[in-house]
Tab-separated table of C-alpha atoms and ligand atoms in Angstrom:
chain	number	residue	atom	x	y	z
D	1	UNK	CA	-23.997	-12.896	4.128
D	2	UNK	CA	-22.025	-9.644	3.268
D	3	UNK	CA	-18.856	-10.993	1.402
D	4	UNK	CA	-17.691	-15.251	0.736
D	5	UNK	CA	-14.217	-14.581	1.778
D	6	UNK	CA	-13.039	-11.796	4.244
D	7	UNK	CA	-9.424	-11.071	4.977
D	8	UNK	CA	-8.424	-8.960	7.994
D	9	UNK	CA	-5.330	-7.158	7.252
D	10	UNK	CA	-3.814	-5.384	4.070
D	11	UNK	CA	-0.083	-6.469	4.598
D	12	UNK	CA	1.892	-9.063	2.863
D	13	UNK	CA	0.213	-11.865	4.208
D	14	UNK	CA	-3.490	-10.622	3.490
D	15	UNK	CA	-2.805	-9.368	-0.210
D	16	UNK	CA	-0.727	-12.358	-1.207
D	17	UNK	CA	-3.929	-14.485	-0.152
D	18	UNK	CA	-5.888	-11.815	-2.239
D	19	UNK	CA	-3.604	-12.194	-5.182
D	20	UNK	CA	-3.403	-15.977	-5.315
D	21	UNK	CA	-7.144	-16.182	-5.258
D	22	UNK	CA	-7.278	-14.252	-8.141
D	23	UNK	CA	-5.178	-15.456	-10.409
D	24	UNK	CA	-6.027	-19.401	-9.317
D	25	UNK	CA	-9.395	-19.101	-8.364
D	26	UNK	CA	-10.990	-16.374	-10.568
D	27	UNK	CA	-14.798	-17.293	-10.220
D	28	UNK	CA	-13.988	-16.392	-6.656
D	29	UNK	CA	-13.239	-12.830	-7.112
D	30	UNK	CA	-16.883	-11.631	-8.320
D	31	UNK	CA	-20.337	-12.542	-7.840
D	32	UNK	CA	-22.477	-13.280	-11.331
D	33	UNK	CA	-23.658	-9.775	-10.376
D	34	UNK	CA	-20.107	-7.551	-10.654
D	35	UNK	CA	-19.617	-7.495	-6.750
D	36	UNK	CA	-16.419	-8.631	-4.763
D	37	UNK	CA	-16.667	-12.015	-3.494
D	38	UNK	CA	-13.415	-10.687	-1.200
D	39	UNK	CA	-13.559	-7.761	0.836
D	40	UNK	CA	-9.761	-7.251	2.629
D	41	UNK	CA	-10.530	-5.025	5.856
D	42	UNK	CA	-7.479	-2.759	7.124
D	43	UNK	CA	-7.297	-0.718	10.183
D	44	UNK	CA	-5.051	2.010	8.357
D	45	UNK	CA	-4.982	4.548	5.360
D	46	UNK	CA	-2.330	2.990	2.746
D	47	UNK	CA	0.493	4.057	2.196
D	48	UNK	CA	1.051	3.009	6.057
D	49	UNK	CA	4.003	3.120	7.890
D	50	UNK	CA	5.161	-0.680	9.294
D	51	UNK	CA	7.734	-0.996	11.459
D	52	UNK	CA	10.442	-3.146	9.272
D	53	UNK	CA	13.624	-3.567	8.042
D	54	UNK	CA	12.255	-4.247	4.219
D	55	UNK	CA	15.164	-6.904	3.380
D	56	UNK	CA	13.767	-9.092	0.884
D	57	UNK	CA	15.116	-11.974	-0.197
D	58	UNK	CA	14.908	-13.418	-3.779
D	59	UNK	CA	11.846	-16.125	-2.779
D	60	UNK	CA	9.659	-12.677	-2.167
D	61	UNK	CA	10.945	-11.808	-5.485
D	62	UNK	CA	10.042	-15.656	-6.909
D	63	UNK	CA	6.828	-15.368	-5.629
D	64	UNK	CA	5.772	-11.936	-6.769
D	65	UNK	CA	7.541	-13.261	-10.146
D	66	UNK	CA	4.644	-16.041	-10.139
D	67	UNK	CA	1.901	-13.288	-9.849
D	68	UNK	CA	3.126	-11.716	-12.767
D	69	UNK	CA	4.501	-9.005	-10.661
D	70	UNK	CA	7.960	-6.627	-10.998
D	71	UNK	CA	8.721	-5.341	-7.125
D	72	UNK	CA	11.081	-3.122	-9.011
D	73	UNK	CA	8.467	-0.780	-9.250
D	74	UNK	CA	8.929	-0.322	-5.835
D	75	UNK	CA	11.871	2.253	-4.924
D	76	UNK	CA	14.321	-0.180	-3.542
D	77	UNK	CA	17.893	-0.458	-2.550
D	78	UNK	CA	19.840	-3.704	-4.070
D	79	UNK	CA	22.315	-5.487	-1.716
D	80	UNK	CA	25.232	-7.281	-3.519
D	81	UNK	CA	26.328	-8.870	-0.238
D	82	UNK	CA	25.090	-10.267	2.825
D	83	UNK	CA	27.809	-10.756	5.673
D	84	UNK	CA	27.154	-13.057	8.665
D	85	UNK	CA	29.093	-11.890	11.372
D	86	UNK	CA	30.811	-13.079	14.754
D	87	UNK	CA	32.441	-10.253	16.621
D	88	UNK	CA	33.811	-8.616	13.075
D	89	UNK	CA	34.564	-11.874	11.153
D	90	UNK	CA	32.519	-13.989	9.350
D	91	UNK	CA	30.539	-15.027	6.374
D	92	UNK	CA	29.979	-13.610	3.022
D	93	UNK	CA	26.958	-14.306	0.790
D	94	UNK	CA	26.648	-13.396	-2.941
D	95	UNK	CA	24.214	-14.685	-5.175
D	96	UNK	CA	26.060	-15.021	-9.300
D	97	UNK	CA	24.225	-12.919	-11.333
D	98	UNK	CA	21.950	-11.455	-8.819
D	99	UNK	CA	21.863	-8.772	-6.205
D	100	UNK	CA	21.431	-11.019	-2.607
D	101	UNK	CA	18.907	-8.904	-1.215
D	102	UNK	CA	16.152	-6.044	-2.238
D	103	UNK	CA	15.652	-3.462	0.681
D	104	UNK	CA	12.268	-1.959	0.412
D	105	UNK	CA	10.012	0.418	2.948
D	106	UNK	CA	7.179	-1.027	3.981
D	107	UNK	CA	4.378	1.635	3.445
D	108	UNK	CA	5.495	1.905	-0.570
D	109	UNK	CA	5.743	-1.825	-0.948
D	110	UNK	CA	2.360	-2.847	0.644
D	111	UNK	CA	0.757	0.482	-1.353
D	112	UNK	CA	2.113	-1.147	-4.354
D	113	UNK	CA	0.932	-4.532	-3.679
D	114	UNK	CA	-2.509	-3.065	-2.449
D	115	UNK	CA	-3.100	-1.464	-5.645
D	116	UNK	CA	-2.340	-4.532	-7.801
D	117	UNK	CA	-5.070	-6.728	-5.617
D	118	UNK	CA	-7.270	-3.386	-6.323
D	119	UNK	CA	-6.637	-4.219	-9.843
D	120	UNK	CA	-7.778	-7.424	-9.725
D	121	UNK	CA	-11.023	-6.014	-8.778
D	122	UNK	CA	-10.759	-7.093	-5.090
D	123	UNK	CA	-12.110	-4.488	-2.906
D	124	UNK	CA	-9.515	-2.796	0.515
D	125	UNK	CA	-11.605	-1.100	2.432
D	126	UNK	CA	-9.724	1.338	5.026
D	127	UNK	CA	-9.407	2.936	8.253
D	128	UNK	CA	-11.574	-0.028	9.743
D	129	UNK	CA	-10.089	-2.017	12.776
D	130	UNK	CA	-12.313	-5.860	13.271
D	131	UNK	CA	-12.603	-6.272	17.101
D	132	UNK	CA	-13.945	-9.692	17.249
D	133	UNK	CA	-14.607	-12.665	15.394
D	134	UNK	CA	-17.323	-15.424	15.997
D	135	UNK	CA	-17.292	-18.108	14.489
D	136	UNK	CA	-20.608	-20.430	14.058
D	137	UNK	CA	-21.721	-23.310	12.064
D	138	UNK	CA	-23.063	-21.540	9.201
D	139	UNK	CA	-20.182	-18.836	9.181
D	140	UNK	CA	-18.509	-16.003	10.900
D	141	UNK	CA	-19.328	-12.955	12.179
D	142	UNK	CA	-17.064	-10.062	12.712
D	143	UNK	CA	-16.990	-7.042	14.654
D	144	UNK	CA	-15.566	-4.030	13.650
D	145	UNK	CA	-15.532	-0.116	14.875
D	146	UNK	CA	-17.854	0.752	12.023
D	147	UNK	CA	-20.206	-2.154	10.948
D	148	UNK	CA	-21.021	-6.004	11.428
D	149	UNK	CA	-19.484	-8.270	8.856
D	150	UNK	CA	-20.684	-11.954	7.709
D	151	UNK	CA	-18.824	-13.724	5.851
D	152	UNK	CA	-18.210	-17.767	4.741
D	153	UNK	CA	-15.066	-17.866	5.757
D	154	UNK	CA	-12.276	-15.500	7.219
D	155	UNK	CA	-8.389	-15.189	6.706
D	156	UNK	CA	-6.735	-13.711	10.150
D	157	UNK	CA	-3.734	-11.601	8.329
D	158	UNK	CA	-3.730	-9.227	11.020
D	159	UNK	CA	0.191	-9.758	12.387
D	160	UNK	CA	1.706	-10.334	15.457
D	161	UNK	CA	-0.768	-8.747	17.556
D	162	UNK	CA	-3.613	-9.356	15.251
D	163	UNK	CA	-7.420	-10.288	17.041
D	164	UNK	CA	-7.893	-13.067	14.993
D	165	UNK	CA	-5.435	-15.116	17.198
D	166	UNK	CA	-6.923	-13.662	20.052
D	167	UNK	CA	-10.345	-14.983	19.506
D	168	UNK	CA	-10.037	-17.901	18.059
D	169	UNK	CA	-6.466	-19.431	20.357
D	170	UNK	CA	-7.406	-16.966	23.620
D	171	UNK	CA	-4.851	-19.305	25.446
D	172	UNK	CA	-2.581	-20.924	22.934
D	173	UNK	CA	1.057	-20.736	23.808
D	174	UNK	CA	2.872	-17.472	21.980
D	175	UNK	CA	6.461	-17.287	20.851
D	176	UNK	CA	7.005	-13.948	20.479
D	177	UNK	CA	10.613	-11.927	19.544
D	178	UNK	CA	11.591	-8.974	20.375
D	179	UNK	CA	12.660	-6.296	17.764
D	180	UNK	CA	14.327	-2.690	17.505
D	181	UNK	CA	14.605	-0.539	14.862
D	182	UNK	CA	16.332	2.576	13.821
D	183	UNK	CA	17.254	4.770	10.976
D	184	UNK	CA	20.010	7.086	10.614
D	185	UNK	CA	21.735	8.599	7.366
D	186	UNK	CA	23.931	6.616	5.620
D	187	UNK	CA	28.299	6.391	5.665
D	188	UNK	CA	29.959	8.499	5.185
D	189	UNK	CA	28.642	10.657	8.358
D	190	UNK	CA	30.230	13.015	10.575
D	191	UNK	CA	33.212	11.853	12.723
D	192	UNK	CA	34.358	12.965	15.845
D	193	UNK	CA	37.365	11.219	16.042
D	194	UNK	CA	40.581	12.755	15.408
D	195	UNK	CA	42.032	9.837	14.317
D	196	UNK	CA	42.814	9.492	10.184
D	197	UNK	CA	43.119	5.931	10.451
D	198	UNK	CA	40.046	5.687	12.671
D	199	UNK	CA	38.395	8.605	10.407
D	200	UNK	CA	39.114	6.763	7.003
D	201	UNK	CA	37.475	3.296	8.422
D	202	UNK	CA	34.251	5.005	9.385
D	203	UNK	CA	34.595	7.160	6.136
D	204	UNK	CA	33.500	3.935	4.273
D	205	UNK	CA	31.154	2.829	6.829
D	206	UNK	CA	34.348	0.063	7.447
D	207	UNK	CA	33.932	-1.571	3.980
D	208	UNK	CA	30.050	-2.218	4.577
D	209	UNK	CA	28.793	0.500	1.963
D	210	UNK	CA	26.436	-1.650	-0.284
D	211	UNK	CA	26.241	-4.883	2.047
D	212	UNK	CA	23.809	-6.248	4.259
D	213	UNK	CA	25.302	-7.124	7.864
D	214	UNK	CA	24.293	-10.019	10.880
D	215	UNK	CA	26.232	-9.787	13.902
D	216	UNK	CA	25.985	-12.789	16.183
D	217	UNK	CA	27.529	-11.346	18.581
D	218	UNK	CA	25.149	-10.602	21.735
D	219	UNK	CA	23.937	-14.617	21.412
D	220	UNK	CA	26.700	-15.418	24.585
D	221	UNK	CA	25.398	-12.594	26.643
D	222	UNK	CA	21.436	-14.575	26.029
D	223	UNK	CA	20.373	-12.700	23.104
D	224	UNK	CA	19.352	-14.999	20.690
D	225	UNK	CA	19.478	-13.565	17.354
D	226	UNK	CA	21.439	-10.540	16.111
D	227	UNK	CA	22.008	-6.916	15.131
D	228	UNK	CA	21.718	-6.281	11.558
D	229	UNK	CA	22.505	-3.266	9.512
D	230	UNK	CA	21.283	-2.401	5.741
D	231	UNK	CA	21.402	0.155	3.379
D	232	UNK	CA	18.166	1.374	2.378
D	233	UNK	CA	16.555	4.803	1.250
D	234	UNK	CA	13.687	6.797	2.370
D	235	UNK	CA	12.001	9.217	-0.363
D	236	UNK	CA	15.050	9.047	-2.143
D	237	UNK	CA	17.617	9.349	0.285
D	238	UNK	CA	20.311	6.925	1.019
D	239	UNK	CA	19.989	5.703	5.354
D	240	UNK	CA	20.929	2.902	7.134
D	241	UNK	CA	18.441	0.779	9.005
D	242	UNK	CA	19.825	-0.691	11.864
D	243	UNK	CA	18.246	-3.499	14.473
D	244	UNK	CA	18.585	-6.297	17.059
D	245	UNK	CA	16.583	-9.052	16.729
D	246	UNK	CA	16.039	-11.774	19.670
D	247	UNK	CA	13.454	-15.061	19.556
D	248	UNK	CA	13.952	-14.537	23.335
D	249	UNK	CA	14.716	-18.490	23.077
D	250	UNK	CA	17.636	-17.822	25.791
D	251	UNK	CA	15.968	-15.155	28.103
D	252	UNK	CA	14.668	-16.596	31.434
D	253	UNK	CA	12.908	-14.079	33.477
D	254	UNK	CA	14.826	-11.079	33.301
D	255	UNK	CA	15.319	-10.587	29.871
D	256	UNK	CA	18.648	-8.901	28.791
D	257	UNK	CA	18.740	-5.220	27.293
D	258	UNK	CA	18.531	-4.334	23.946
D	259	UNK	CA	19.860	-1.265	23.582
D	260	UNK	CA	23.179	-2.052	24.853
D	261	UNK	CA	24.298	-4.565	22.213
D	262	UNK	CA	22.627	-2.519	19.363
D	263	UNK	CA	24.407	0.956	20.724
D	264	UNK	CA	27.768	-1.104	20.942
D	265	UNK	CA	27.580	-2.269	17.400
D	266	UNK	CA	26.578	1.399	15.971
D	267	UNK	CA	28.919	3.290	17.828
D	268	UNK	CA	31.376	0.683	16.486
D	269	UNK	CA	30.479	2.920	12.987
D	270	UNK	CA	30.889	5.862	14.856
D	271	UNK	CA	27.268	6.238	15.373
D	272	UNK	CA	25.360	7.371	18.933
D	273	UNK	CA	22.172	5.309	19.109
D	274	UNK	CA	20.712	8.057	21.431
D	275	UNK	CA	21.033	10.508	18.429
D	276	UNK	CA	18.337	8.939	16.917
D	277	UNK	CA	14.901	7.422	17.649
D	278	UNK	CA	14.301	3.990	18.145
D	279	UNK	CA	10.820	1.972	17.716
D	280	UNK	CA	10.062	-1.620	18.435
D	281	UNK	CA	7.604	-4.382	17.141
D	282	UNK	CA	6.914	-8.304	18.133
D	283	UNK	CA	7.300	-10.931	16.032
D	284	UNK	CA	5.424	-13.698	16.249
D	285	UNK	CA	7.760	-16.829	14.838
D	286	UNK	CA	6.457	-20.044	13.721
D	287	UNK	CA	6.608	-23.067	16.042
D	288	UNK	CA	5.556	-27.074	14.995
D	289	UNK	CA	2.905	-26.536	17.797
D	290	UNK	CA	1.287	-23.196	16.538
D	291	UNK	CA	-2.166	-23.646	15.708
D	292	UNK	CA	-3.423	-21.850	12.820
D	293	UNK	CA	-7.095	-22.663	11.790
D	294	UNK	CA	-10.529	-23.360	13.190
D	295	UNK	CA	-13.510	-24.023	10.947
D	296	UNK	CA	-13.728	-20.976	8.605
D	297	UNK	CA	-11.151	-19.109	10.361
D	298	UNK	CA	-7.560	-19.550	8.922
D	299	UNK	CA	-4.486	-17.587	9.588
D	300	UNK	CA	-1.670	-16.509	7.569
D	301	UNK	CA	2.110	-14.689	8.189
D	302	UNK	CA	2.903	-13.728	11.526
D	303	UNK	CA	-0.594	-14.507	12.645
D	304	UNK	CA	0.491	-17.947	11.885
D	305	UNK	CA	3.943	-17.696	12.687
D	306	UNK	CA	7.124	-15.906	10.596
D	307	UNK	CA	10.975	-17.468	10.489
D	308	UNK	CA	12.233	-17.758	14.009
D	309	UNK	CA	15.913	-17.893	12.770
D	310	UNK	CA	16.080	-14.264	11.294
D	311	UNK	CA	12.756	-13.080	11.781
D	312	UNK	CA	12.645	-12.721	8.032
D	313	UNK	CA	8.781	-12.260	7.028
D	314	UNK	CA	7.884	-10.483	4.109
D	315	UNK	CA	8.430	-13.808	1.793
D	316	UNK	CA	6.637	-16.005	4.235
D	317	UNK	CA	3.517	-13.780	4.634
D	318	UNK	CA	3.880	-13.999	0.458
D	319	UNK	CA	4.638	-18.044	0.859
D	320	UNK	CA	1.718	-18.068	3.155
D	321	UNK	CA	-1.076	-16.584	0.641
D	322	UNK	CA	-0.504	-19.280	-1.715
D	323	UNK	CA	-0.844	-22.309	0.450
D	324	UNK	CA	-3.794	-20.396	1.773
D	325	UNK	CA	-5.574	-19.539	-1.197
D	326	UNK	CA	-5.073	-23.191	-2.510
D	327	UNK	CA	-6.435	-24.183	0.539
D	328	UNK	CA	-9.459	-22.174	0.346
D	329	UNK	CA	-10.296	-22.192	-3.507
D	330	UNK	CA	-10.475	-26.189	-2.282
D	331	UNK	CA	-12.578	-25.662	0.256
D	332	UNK	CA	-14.831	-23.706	-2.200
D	333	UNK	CA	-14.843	-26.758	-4.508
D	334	UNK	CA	-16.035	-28.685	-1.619
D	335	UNK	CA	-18.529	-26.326	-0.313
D	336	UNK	CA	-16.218	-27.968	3.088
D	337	UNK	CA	-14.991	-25.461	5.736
D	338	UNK	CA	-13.610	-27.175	8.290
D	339	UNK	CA	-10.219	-26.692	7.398
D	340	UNK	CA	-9.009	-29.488	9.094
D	341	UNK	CA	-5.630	-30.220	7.923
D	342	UNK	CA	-4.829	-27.135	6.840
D	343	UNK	CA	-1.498	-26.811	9.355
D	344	UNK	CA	-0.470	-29.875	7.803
D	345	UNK	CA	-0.647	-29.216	4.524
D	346	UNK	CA	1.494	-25.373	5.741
D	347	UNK	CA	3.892	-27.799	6.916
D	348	UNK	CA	4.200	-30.041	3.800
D	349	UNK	CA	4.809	-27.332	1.241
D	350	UNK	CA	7.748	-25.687	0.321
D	351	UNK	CA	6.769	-22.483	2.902
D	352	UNK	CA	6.588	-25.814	5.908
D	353	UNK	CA	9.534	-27.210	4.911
D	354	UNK	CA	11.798	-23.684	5.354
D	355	UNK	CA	9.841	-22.969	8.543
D	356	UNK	CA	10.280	-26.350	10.004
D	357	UNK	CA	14.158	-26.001	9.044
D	358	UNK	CA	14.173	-22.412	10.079
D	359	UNK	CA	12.863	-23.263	13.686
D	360	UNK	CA	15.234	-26.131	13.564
D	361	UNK	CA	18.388	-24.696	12.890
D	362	UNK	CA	17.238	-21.973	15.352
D	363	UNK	CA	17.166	-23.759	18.607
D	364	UNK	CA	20.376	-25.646	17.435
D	365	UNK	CA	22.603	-22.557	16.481
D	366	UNK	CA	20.889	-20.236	19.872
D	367	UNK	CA	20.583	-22.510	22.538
D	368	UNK	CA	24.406	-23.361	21.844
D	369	UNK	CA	25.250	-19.774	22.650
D	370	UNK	CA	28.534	-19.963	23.668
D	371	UNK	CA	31.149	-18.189	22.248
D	372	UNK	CA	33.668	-21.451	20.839
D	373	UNK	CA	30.559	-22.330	19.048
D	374	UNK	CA	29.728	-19.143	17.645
D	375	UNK	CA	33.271	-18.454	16.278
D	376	UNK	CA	33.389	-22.691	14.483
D	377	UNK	CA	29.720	-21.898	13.285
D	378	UNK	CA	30.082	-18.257	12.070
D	379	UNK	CA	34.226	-18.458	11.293
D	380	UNK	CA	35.513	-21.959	10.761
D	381	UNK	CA	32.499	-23.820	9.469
D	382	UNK	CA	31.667	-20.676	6.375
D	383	UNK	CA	30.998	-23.577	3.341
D	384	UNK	CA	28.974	-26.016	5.116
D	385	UNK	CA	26.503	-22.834	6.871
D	386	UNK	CA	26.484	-21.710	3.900
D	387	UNK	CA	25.197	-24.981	1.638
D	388	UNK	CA	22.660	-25.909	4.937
D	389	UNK	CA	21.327	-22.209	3.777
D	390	UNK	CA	21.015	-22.408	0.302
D	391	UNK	CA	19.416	-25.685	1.264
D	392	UNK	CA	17.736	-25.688	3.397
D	393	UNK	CA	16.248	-22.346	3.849
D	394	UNK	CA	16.527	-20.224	1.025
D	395	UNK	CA	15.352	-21.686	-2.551
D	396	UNK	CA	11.631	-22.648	-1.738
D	397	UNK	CA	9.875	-20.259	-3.719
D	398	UNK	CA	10.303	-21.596	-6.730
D	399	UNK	CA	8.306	-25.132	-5.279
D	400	UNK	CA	5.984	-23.747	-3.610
J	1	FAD	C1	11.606	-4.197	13.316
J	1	FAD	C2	11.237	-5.260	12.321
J	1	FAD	C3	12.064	-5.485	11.232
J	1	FAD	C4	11.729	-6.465	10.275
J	1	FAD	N1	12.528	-6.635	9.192
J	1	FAD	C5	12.213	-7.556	8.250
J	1	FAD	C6	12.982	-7.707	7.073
J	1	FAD	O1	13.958	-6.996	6.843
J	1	FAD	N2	12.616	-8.659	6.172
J	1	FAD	C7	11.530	-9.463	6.371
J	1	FAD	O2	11.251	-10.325	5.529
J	1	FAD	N3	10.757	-9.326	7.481
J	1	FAD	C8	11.061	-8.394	8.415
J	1	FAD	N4	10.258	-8.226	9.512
J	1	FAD	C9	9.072	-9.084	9.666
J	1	FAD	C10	7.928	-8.567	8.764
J	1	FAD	O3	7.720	-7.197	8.982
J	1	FAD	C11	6.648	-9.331	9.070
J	1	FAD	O4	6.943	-10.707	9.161
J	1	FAD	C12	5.587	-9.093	7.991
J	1	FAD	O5	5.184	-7.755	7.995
J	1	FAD	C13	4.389	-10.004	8.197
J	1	FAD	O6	3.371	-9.670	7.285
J	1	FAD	P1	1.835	-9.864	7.685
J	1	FAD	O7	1.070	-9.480	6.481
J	1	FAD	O8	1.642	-11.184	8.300
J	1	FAD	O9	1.585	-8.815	8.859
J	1	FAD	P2	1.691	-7.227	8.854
J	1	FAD	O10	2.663	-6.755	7.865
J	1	FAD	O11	1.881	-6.849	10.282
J	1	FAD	O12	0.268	-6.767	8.354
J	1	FAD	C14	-0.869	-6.880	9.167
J	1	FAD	C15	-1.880	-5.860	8.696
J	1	FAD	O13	-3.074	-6.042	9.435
J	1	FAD	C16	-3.584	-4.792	9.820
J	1	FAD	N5	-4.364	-5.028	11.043
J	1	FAD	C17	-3.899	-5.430	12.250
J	1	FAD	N6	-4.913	-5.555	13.129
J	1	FAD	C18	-6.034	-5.238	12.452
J	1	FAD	C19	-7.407	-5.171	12.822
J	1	FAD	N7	-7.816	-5.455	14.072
J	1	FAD	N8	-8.316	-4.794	11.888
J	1	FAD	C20	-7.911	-4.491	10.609
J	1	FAD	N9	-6.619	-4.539	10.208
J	1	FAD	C21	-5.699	-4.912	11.116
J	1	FAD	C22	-2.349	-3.940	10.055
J	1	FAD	O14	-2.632	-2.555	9.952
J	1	FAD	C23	-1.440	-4.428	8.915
J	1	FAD	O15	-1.612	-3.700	7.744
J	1	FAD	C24	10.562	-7.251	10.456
J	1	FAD	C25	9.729	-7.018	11.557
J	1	FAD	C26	10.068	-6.035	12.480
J	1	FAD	C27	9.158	-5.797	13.663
């Protein structure tokens, strides 16, 4: 048996199981010899680059607060307001005291958070990509480019195309979104219009500077979701990230375009979405009927299944290591792998109760796409959307 516990994947999901291990189940983190009990296998070199928008929102913060850990380390960009948009008008968020939402870059954040699990005396090893997973009565066996793994149990944190899923569900049902990404520099940016007027709007990015935008807008034309744009900084530098996110809840078929929404809202800033590369990423959202364990195979963050309302992840993949490392440090106790019951217990906690709402509220406020609805829910309805939110999903870190 080479390790007790092994966890494919170094993101959010994988190190927050790491993390909450360690601080709840200590006597799990090193044999009576000195070596790692965990071993956390990661197909790339940290710091890595992930394709994300890095909003996160004050539960990731809640969490990591729990660990005894300060993401302000992290170079970060705070957002004082998040604006929910229909076609220019909508809904403004701010939080009292509190910036609404922490824009990060992926490859610092998880390099942060991968050298706090190192610190714990958990061992990353890199550069190593697991190709299979087998799963017998006595434990699991896993296949990687370099070397054969066993291990008592294993923790599929490999993301929305991760193997684990593949070998253990090779025909469950997926529900998978569709993403798009792009960076360009921030406002104020070149113009070419001769207009002052027009000039002096773009000037100030249109009063967005410093806020966090979702625009509903392409959900009548069957994209369900929206095109967001953030500040955020790379190395330093202040950029925008821009995106359009759809479940594909409302695409038959032929799915619609992305491009054309996300180039309509940019060039709405005076930006040309062809002036800048774009990249693109599943994500794999959370469903009642997802399954997400065998026996000694368990699966956490978009392996499992992220938000399908926003596609927000980063706080579930957190919300998702400490259910999971409860779960396991239990099944420890027990010397009891099965794991049986583990989805419900997901969907019990705090983390089940925002997903369940999440994937709720989702089919509710996409599948009625049209545009009456869009304008009550986005324009005329602003207090109660905005108590069903604080309600319903945001606040669940601090119960979990
Ligand atoms: C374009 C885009 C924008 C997004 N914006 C946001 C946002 O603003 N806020 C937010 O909260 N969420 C956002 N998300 C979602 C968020 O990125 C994910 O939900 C989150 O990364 C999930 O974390 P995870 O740890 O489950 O998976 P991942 O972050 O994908 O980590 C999986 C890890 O496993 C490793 N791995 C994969 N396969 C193997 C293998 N075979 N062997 C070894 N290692 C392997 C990968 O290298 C990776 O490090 C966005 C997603 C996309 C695509």
């Amino acid at each position: 048996m080479d390790r007790d516990i092994l966890i494919i994947g170094g993101g959010p999901a994988g190190l927050s199981t790491a993390l909450h291990l360690a601080r709840d189940f200590p006597n799990l983190v090193s044999s009576p010899q000195g070596t790692s009990r965990i071993l956390v296998l990661e197909k790339a070199r940290y710091p890595r680059p992930k394709l994300c928008a890095g909003g996160l929102v004050l539960d990731a913060e809640v969490i990591l607060q729990k660990l005894g850990l300060d993401v302000s380390e992290v170079p970060h960009v705070d957002v004082e307001d998040i604006h929910f948009d229909f076609r220019a008008k909508g809904l403004n968020i701010r939080i009292p005291n509190s910036h609404a939402l922490r824009v990060i870059r992926r490859d610092e954040f998880d390099n942060w958070l991968a050298e706090k699990v190192r610190g714990k005396g958990i061992e990353i090893r890199e550069e190593i990509t697991v190709k299979n997973i087998i799963p017998d009565q006595d434990g699991v066996i896993v296949e990687t480019d370099q070397a054969m793994f066993r291990a008592k149990i294993v923790v599929g944190a490999d993301g929305s195309n991760g193997v684990t899923r593949r070998c253990i569900f090779p025909n469950a049902p997926v529900h998978t979104a569709r993403v798009l990404e792009i960076l360009t520099p921030t406002y104020p940016h070149r113009s070419t219009s001769t207009s002052p007027i027009f000039r002096s709007s773009l000037e100030n990015g249109g009063g967005r500077e410093g806020r966090a935008y979702f625009d509903f807008f392409p959900v009548p034309n069957n994209i369900a979701g929206y095109v967001w744009d953030f500040p955020t900084q790379v190395k330093g530098a202040a950029m925008r990230c821009w995106g359009i996110y759809d479940t594909n809840m409302l695409a038959d078929e032929k799915r619609p375009q992305l491009k054309d929404p996300l180039a309509k809202e940019m060039s709405r800033i005076g930006f040309k979405l062809e002036d800048y590369e774009i990249k693109g990423h599943p994500i794999r959202w959370f469903s009642p009927q997802n399954q997400m364990s065998v026996p000694r195979v368990l699966m956490v963050g978009d392996a499992a299944g992220a938000d399908p309302l926003f596609g927000e992840g980063i706080s579930i993949a957190l919300g998702y290591g400490a259910v999971a490392a409860r779960e396991i440090g239990k099944s420890f106790q027990k010397n009891e792998f099965s794991f049986r019951g583990y989805k419900s217990r997901v969907i019990r906690s705090a983390l089940g109760q925002t997903l369940i709402a999440r994937w709720f509220i989702a089919h509710v406020i996409y599948a009625l796409k049209w545009k009456w609805f869009q304008i009550l829910l986005w324009r005329v309805m602003k207090p109660i959307v905005a108590f069903a939110g604080w309600l319903l999903v945001l606040n669940w870190g601090k119960r979990l």
